[in-house]
Short mmCIF file of C-alpha atoms in Angstrom, two decimals:
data_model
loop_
_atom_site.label_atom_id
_atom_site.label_comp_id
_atom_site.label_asym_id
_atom_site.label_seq_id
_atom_site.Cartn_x
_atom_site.Cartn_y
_atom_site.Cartn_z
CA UNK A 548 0.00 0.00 0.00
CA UNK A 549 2.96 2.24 0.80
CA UNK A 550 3.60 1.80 -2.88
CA UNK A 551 0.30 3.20 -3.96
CA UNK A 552 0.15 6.02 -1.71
CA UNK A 553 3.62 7.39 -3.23
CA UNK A 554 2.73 6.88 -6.32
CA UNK A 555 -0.65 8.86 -5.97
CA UNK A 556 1.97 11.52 -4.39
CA UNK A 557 4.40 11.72 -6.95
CA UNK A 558 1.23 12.02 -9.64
CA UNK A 559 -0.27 14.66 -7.10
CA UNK A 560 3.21 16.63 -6.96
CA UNK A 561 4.29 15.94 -10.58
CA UNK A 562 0.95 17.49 -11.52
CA UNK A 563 1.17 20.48 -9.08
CA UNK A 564 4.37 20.96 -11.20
CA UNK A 565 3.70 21.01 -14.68
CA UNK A 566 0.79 23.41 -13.77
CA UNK A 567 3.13 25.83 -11.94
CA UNK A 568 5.71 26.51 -14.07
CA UNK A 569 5.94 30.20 -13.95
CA UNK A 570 6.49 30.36 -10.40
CA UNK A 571 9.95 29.73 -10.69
CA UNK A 572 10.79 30.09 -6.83
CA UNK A 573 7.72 27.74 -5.21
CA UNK A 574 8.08 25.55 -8.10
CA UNK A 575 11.74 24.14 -6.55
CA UNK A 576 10.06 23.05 -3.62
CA UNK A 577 7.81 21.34 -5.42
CA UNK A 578 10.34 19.79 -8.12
CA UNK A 579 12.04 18.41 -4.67
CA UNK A 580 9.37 16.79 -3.33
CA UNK A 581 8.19 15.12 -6.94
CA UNK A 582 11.68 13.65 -7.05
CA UNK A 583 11.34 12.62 -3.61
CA UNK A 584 8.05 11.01 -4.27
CA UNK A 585 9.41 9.29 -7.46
CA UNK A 586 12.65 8.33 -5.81
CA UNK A 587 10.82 6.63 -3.28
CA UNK A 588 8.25 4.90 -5.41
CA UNK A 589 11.24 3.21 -7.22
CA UNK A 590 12.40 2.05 -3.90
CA UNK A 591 8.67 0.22 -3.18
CA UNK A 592 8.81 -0.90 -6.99
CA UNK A 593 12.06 -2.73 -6.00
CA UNK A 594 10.71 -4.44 -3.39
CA UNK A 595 7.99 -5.14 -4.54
CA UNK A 596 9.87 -7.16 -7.79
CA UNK A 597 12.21 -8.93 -4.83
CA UNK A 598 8.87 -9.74 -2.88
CA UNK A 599 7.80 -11.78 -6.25
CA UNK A 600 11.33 -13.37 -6.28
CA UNK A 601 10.58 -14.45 -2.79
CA UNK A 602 7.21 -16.19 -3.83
CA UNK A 603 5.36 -13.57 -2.61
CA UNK A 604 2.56 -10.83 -3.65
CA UNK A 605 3.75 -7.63 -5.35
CA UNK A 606 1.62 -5.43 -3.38
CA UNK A 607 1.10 -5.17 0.29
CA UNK A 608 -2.05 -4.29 1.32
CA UNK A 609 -1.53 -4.62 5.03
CA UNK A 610 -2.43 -1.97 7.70
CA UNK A 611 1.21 -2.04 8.53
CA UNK A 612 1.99 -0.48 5.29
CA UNK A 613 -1.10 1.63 4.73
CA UNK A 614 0.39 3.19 8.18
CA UNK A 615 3.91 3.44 6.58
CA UNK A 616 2.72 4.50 3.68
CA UNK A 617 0.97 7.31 5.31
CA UNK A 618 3.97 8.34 7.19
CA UNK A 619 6.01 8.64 3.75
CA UNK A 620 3.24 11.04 2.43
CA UNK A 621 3.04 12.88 5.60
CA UNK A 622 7.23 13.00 5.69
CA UNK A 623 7.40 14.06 2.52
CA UNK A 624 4.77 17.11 2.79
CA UNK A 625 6.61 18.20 5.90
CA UNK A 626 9.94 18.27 3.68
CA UNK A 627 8.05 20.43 1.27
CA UNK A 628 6.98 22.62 3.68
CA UNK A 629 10.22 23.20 5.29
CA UNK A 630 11.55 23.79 2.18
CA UNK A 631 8.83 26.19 1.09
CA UNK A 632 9.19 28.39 4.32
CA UNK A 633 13.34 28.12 3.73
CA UNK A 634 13.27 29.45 0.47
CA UNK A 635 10.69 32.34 1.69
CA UNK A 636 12.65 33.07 4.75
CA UNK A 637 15.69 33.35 2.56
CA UNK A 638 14.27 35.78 0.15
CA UNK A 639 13.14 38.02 2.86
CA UNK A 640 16.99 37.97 3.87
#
């Protein structure tokens, strides 16, 4: 499940971007956090293909990983946030 929910981020994020793109200076935080997203949805891809290996299902629809899965989303918004208020903070400077 952790896979889905970053993949739903990444497409939420990746979106967000490609609509923003003449607002150079919040569009960086955003391009961050889509690569995050993407990065990590690799990472789940992975182990989801050495979960097959290992006999078994691709997915993981436990509440374990719905719960990790919703600490990924909710790690990776606070990472754009920071990141948003960083940037603003240093164009105030």
């Amino acid at each position: 499940m952790c896979l889905i929910i970053t993949i739903i981020s990444a497409a939420a994020f990746t979106l967000a971007f490609l609509l923003n793109k003449k607002n150079d200076k919040e569009n960086k935080s955003v391009f961050l956090t889509m690569l995050m997203f993407w990065a990590a949805s690799l990472m789940w891809s992975m182990d989801g293909v050495a979960s097959v290996l290992q006999g078994e299902g691709f997915f993981d629809l436990s509440l374990e990983d719905t719960i990790l899965g919703a600490i990924i989303a909710v790690s990776g918004l606070l990472v754009f946030f920071a990141h948003s208020l960083w940037l603003k903070r240093k164009r105030v400077n």
